[in-house]
């Protein structure tokens, strides 16, 4: 009798809902990944087409008053 | 390895201080970059870019690296882990990218600082870099706001790795419970035998 009571209280305290399959990816993660991919593509397109804000390759030349080749 | 409660609170405090400090420093950087771009006062513009250089190298970069490090320590030292929940993975990825982009953008900052040191009036050819500073720091504020929101809201979602770890822990706990039950059963059996012997 005492054993049964102990076992029950311990089960209530420690057990977690048992799941047989892995949890599915939440919607907020899927939406965030899509937004992230779009932003990366946008960034790459802007830089590759020359519409980016900075021209890191030739900055040092301009900083010292030189001319680009 | 799970940290002791005292150590865990210390690591979390360090993480909050460095992260909030990073946010505040970027906000100050944004104000300076806007002042540097729109002000007509040449002295103010020069001063703004010189301060931006100092802020970048002595406040923003160290705080970004410290925030990343304390975040990793805090997550690894608690039950949250580093790859168990999507919100922590998202925070890690965003912080890593933000730190990387920050380090890349130190180059235009250095360029503006160098120009401010040498010239009395900044040339129009630096307008691109000036605009870049405003957009980059504004974007950084939004990103840091998202990271902070993730920390407070902790959106649901466990990764497959986290689920596997939880299953392993549950199995381990079940085995431990079974062993404890068995040991208690033996003890109670002995107690019962002692009671019977005493009754005789």
GROMACS .gro file of C-alpha atoms in nm:
model
  269
    1UNK     CA    1   0.000   0.000   0.000
    2UNK     CA    2   0.274   0.240   0.101
    3UNK     CA    3   0.476   0.142  -0.205
    4UNK     CA    4   0.190   0.214  -0.441
    5UNK     CA    5   0.137   0.559  -0.291
    6UNK     CA    6   0.508   0.645  -0.320
    7UNK     CA    7   0.521   0.532  -0.678
    8UNK     CA    8   0.216   0.739  -0.772
    9UNK     CA    9   0.344   1.064  -0.619
   10UNK     CA   10   0.683   1.016  -0.784
   11UNK     CA   11   0.521   0.951  -1.121
   12UNK     CA   12   0.316   1.270  -1.097
   13UNK     CA   13   0.623   1.474  -1.010
   14UNK     CA   14   0.867   1.354  -1.275
   15UNK     CA   15   0.681   1.217  -1.571
   16UNK     CA   16   0.673   1.418  -1.896
   17UNK     CA   17   0.429   1.375  -2.180
   18UNK     CA   18   0.566   1.085  -2.383
   19UNK     CA   19   0.590   1.152  -2.757
   20UNK     CA   20   0.675   0.878  -2.999
   21UNK     CA   21   0.768   1.098  -3.294
   22UNK     CA   22   0.988   1.410  -3.301
   23UNK     CA   23   0.796   1.741  -3.274
   24UNK     CA   24   0.720   1.921  -3.600
   25UNK     CA   25   0.894   2.250  -3.684
   26UNK     CA   26   0.686   2.544  -3.551
   27UNK     CA   27   0.535   2.789  -3.797
   28UNK     CA   28   0.735   3.086  -3.663
   29UNK     CA   29   1.061   2.902  -3.749
   30UNK     CA   30   0.944   2.829  -4.106
   31UNK     CA   31   0.835   3.192  -4.160
   32UNK     CA   32   1.163   3.323  -4.013
   33UNK     CA   33   1.371   3.096  -4.239
   34UNK     CA   34   1.180   3.218  -4.547
   35UNK     CA   35   1.230   3.585  -4.445
   36UNK     CA   36   1.600   3.517  -4.380
   37UNK     CA   37   1.649   3.354  -4.724
   38UNK     CA   38   1.469   3.646  -4.896
   39UNK     CA   39   1.689   3.900  -4.712
   40UNK     CA   40   2.010   3.713  -4.800
   41UNK     CA   41   1.906   3.692  -5.168
   42UNK     CA   42   1.816   4.062  -5.169
   43UNK     CA   43   2.152   4.150  -5.015
   44UNK     CA   44   2.342   3.936  -5.267
   45UNK     CA   45   2.147   4.077  -5.563
   46UNK     CA   46   2.208   4.436  -5.446
   47UNK     CA   47   2.580   4.376  -5.406
   48UNK     CA   48   2.623   4.181  -5.729
   49UNK     CA   49   2.438   4.441  -5.935
   50UNK     CA   50   2.646   4.721  -5.784
   51UNK     CA   51   2.359   4.883  -5.593
   52UNK     CA   52   2.514   4.816  -5.253
   53UNK     CA   53   2.602   5.111  -5.032
   54UNK     CA   54   2.969   5.045  -4.979
   55UNK     CA   55   3.245   4.956  -5.220
   56UNK     CA   56   3.477   4.783  -4.974
   57UNK     CA   57   3.732   4.689  -5.241
   58UNK     CA   58   3.825   5.044  -5.334
   59UNK     CA   59   3.770   5.222  -5.004
   60UNK     CA   60   4.135   5.243  -4.908
   61UNK     CA   61   4.225   5.394  -5.245
   62UNK     CA   62   3.962   5.665  -5.213
   63UNK     CA   63   4.050   5.735  -4.849
   64UNK     CA   64   4.399   5.834  -4.952
   65UNK     CA   65   4.291   6.042  -5.251
   66UNK     CA   66   4.402   5.789  -5.511
   67UNK     CA   67   4.228   5.688  -5.829
   68UNK     CA   68   4.068   5.360  -5.909
   69UNK     CA   69   4.214   5.163  -6.198
   70UNK     CA   70   2.748   2.045  -1.753
   71UNK     CA   71   2.481   2.221  -1.548
   72UNK     CA   72   2.605   2.526  -1.352
   73UNK     CA   73   2.524   2.594  -0.989
   74UNK     CA   74   2.239   2.848  -0.934
   75UNK     CA   75   2.486   3.119  -0.825
   76UNK     CA   76   2.709   3.073  -1.129
   77UNK     CA   77   2.406   3.053  -1.359
   78UNK     CA   78   2.273   3.387  -1.231
   79UNK     CA   79   2.620   3.544  -1.268
   80UNK     CA   80   2.649   3.424  -1.630
   81UNK     CA   81   2.297   3.543  -1.710
   82UNK     CA   82   2.362   3.884  -1.553
   83UNK     CA   83   2.682   3.919  -1.760
   84UNK     CA   84   2.489   3.820  -2.073
   85UNK     CA   85   2.210   4.073  -2.008
   86UNK     CA   86   2.460   4.354  -1.934
   87UNK     CA   87   2.667   4.290  -2.246
   88UNK     CA   88   2.362   4.247  -2.472
   89UNK     CA   89   2.181   4.557  -2.345
   90UNK     CA   90   2.511   4.750  -2.358
   91UNK     CA   91   2.557   4.642  -2.721
   92UNK     CA   92   2.206   4.768  -2.803
   93UNK     CA   93   2.270   5.103  -2.628
   94UNK     CA   94   2.607   5.151  -2.798
   95UNK     CA   95   2.455   5.085  -3.141
   96UNK     CA   96   2.175   5.336  -3.063
   97UNK     CA   97   2.441   5.599  -2.981
   98UNK     CA   98   2.628   5.502  -3.300
   99UNK     CA   99   2.309   5.554  -3.504
  100UNK     CA  100   2.262   5.905  -3.358
  101UNK     CA  101   2.624   5.993  -3.442
  102UNK     CA  102   2.600   5.852  -3.794
  103UNK     CA  103   2.283   6.055  -3.863
  104UNK     CA  104   2.451   6.369  -3.721
  105UNK     CA  105   2.758   6.299  -3.938
  106UNK     CA  106   2.547   6.268  -4.250
  107UNK     CA  107   2.302   6.557  -4.216
  108UNK     CA  108   2.487   6.818  -4.009
  109UNK     CA  109   2.621   7.132  -4.179
  110UNK     CA  110   2.867   7.194  -3.895
  111UNK     CA  111   3.205   7.059  -4.017
  112UNK     CA  112   3.347   7.033  -3.665
  113UNK     CA  113   3.047   6.835  -3.545
  114UNK     CA  114   3.076   6.600  -3.843
  115UNK     CA  115   3.447   6.538  -3.778
  116UNK     CA  116   3.386   6.486  -3.406
  117UNK     CA  117   3.098   6.246  -3.479
  118UNK     CA  118   3.313   6.020  -3.698
  119UNK     CA  119   3.607   6.026  -3.457
  120UNK     CA  120   3.376   5.922  -3.171
  121UNK     CA  121   3.217   5.657  -3.393
  122UNK     CA  122   3.562   5.504  -3.447
  123UNK     CA  123   3.629   5.489  -3.074
  124UNK     CA  124   3.279   5.356  -2.999
  125UNK     CA  125   3.315   5.083  -3.258
  126UNK     CA  126   3.651   4.946  -3.146
  127UNK     CA  127   3.628   4.999  -2.770
  128UNK     CA  128   3.258   4.943  -2.697
  129UNK     CA  129   3.058   4.780  -2.977
  130UNK     CA  130   3.303   4.511  -3.091
  131UNK     CA  131   3.401   4.400  -2.734
  132UNK     CA  132   3.036   4.397  -2.622
  133UNK     CA  133   2.928   4.197  -2.928
  134UNK     CA  134   3.196   3.933  -2.866
  135UNK     CA  135   3.121   3.927  -2.491
  136UNK     CA  136   2.748   3.893  -2.557
  137UNK     CA  137   2.812   3.598  -2.789
  138UNK     CA  138   3.044   3.429  -2.541
  139UNK     CA  139   2.825   3.480  -2.232
  140UNK     CA  140   2.521   3.363  -2.429
  141UNK     CA  141   2.694   3.039  -2.525
  142UNK     CA  142   2.815   2.982  -2.166
  143UNK     CA  143   2.467   3.055  -2.023
  144UNK     CA  144   2.290   2.817  -2.257
  145UNK     CA  145   2.542   2.534  -2.226
  146UNK     CA  146   2.543   2.563  -1.846
  147UNK     CA  147   2.164   2.533  -1.808
  148UNK     CA  148   1.890   2.289  -1.902
  149UNK     CA  149   1.815   2.500  -2.212
  150UNK     CA  150   2.126   2.384  -2.402
  151UNK     CA  151   2.255   2.543  -2.722
  152UNK     CA  152   2.072   2.338  -2.987
  153UNK     CA  153   1.766   2.206  -2.800
  154UNK     CA  154   1.518   2.486  -2.869
  155UNK     CA  155   1.458   2.678  -3.189
  156UNK     CA  156   1.457   3.018  -3.019
  157UNK     CA  157   1.810   2.962  -2.882
  158UNK     CA  158   1.937   2.840  -3.220
  159UNK     CA  159   1.778   3.149  -3.381
  160UNK     CA  160   1.947   3.375  -3.126
  161UNK     CA  161   2.283   3.208  -3.187
  162UNK     CA  162   2.260   3.234  -3.566
  163UNK     CA  163   2.145   3.599  -3.555
  164UNK     CA  164   2.417   3.697  -3.304
  165UNK     CA  165   2.689   3.520  -3.507
  166UNK     CA  166   2.576   3.691  -3.827
  167UNK     CA  167   2.541   4.031  -3.657
  168UNK     CA  168   2.894   4.000  -3.514
  169UNK     CA  169   3.032   3.895  -3.853
  170UNK     CA  170   2.859   4.183  -4.035
  171UNK     CA  171   2.978   4.422  -3.764
  172UNK     CA  172   3.340   4.312  -3.813
  173UNK     CA  173   3.306   4.357  -4.191
  174UNK     CA  174   3.162   4.707  -4.141
  175UNK     CA  175   3.453   4.826  -3.931
  176UNK     CA  176   3.627   4.897  -4.264
  177UNK     CA  177   3.397   5.185  -4.373
  178UNK     CA  178   3.403   5.317  -4.015
  179UNK     CA  179   3.784   5.326  -4.028
  180UNK     CA  180   3.765   5.498  -4.366
  181UNK     CA  181   3.539   5.774  -4.228
  182UNK     CA  182   3.759   5.812  -3.918
  183UNK     CA  183   4.068   5.838  -4.139
  184UNK     CA  184   3.898   6.102  -4.355
  185UNK     CA  185   3.785   6.297  -4.047
  186UNK     CA  186   4.141   6.297  -3.912
  187UNK     CA  187   4.293   6.427  -4.238
  188UNK     CA  188   4.032   6.661  -4.381
  189UNK     CA  189   3.851   6.963  -4.243
  190UNK     CA  190   3.545   6.893  -4.461
  191UNK     CA  191   3.441   6.545  -4.571
  192UNK     CA  192   3.411   6.503  -4.947
  193UNK     CA  193   3.088   6.412  -5.124
  194UNK     CA  194   3.255   6.090  -5.242
  195UNK     CA  195   3.207   5.951  -4.889
  196UNK     CA  196   2.828   5.991  -4.897
  197UNK     CA  197   2.786   5.621  -4.975
  198UNK     CA  198   2.977   5.520  -4.661
  199UNK     CA  199   2.790   5.778  -4.451
  200UNK     CA  200   2.455   5.641  -4.568
  201UNK     CA  201   2.581   5.288  -4.515
  202UNK     CA  202   2.659   5.367  -4.150
  203UNK     CA  203   2.304   5.497  -4.090
  204UNK     CA  204   2.138   5.197  -4.256
  205UNK     CA  205   2.372   4.941  -4.098
  206UNK     CA  206   2.327   5.077  -3.745
  207UNK     CA  207   1.950   5.113  -3.791
  208UNK     CA  208   1.933   4.754  -3.915
  209UNK     CA  209   2.153   4.639  -3.626
  210UNK     CA  210   1.910   4.799  -3.378
  211UNK     CA  211   1.619   4.608  -3.532
  212UNK     CA  212   1.815   4.281  -3.524
  213UNK     CA  213   1.922   4.333  -3.162
  214UNK     CA  214   1.559   4.412  -3.075
  215UNK     CA  215   1.454   4.081  -3.232
  216UNK     CA  216   1.721   3.896  -3.029
  217UNK     CA  217   1.597   4.061  -2.707
  218UNK     CA  218   1.235   3.975  -2.789
  219UNK     CA  219   1.332   3.611  -2.852
  220UNK     CA  220   1.493   3.597  -2.506
  221UNK     CA  221   1.182   3.727  -2.331
  222UNK     CA  222   0.907   3.554  -2.530
  223UNK     CA  223   1.092   3.221  -2.571
  224UNK     CA  224   0.866   3.100  -2.854
  225UNK     CA  225   0.778   2.731  -2.836
  226UNK     CA  226   0.950   2.463  -3.037
  227UNK     CA  227   1.198   2.190  -2.957
  228UNK     CA  228   1.452   2.075  -3.215
  229UNK     CA  229   1.494   1.709  -3.312
  230UNK     CA  230   1.823   1.707  -3.119
  231UNK     CA  231   1.646   1.849  -2.810
  232UNK     CA  232   1.370   1.589  -2.840
  233UNK     CA  233   1.626   1.304  -2.860
  234UNK     CA  234   1.806   1.441  -2.552
  235UNK     CA  235   1.475   1.466  -2.364
  236UNK     CA  236   1.391   1.105  -2.456
  237UNK     CA  237   1.730   0.990  -2.329
  238UNK     CA  238   1.678   1.181  -2.003
  239UNK     CA  239   1.329   1.035  -1.958
  240UNK     CA  240   1.466   0.684  -2.010
  241UNK     CA  241   1.744   0.751  -1.761
  242UNK     CA  242   1.494   0.882  -1.505
  243UNK     CA  243   1.262   0.585  -1.557
  244UNK     CA  244   1.553   0.344  -1.501
  245UNK     CA  245   1.653   0.537  -1.188
  246UNK     CA  246   1.293   0.526  -1.058
  247UNK     CA  247   1.276   0.151  -1.119
  248UNK     CA  248   1.603   0.098  -0.930
  249UNK     CA  249   1.477   0.314  -0.638
  250UNK     CA  250   1.147   0.123  -0.627
  251UNK     CA  251   1.332  -0.206  -0.620
  252UNK     CA  252   1.556  -0.089  -0.336
  253UNK     CA  253   1.256   0.043  -0.139
  254UNK     CA  254   1.074  -0.286  -0.193
  255UNK     CA  255   1.368  -0.475  -0.041
  256UNK     CA  256   1.377  -0.239   0.258
  257UNK     CA  257   1.003  -0.274   0.321
  258UNK     CA  258   1.026  -0.652   0.290
  259UNK     CA  259   1.298  -0.652   0.555
  260UNK     CA  260   1.086  -0.422   0.779
  261UNK     CA  261   0.788  -0.656   0.743
  262UNK     CA  262   1.005  -0.958   0.831
  263UNK     CA  263   1.138  -0.776   1.139
  264UNK     CA  264   0.781  -0.693   1.250
  265UNK     CA  265   0.676  -1.058   1.208
  266UNK     CA  266   0.977  -1.183   1.401
  267UNK     CA  267   0.912  -0.933   1.683
  268UNK     CA  268   0.546  -1.047   1.699
  269UNK     CA  269   0.655  -1.407   1.753
   0.00000   0.00000   0.00000
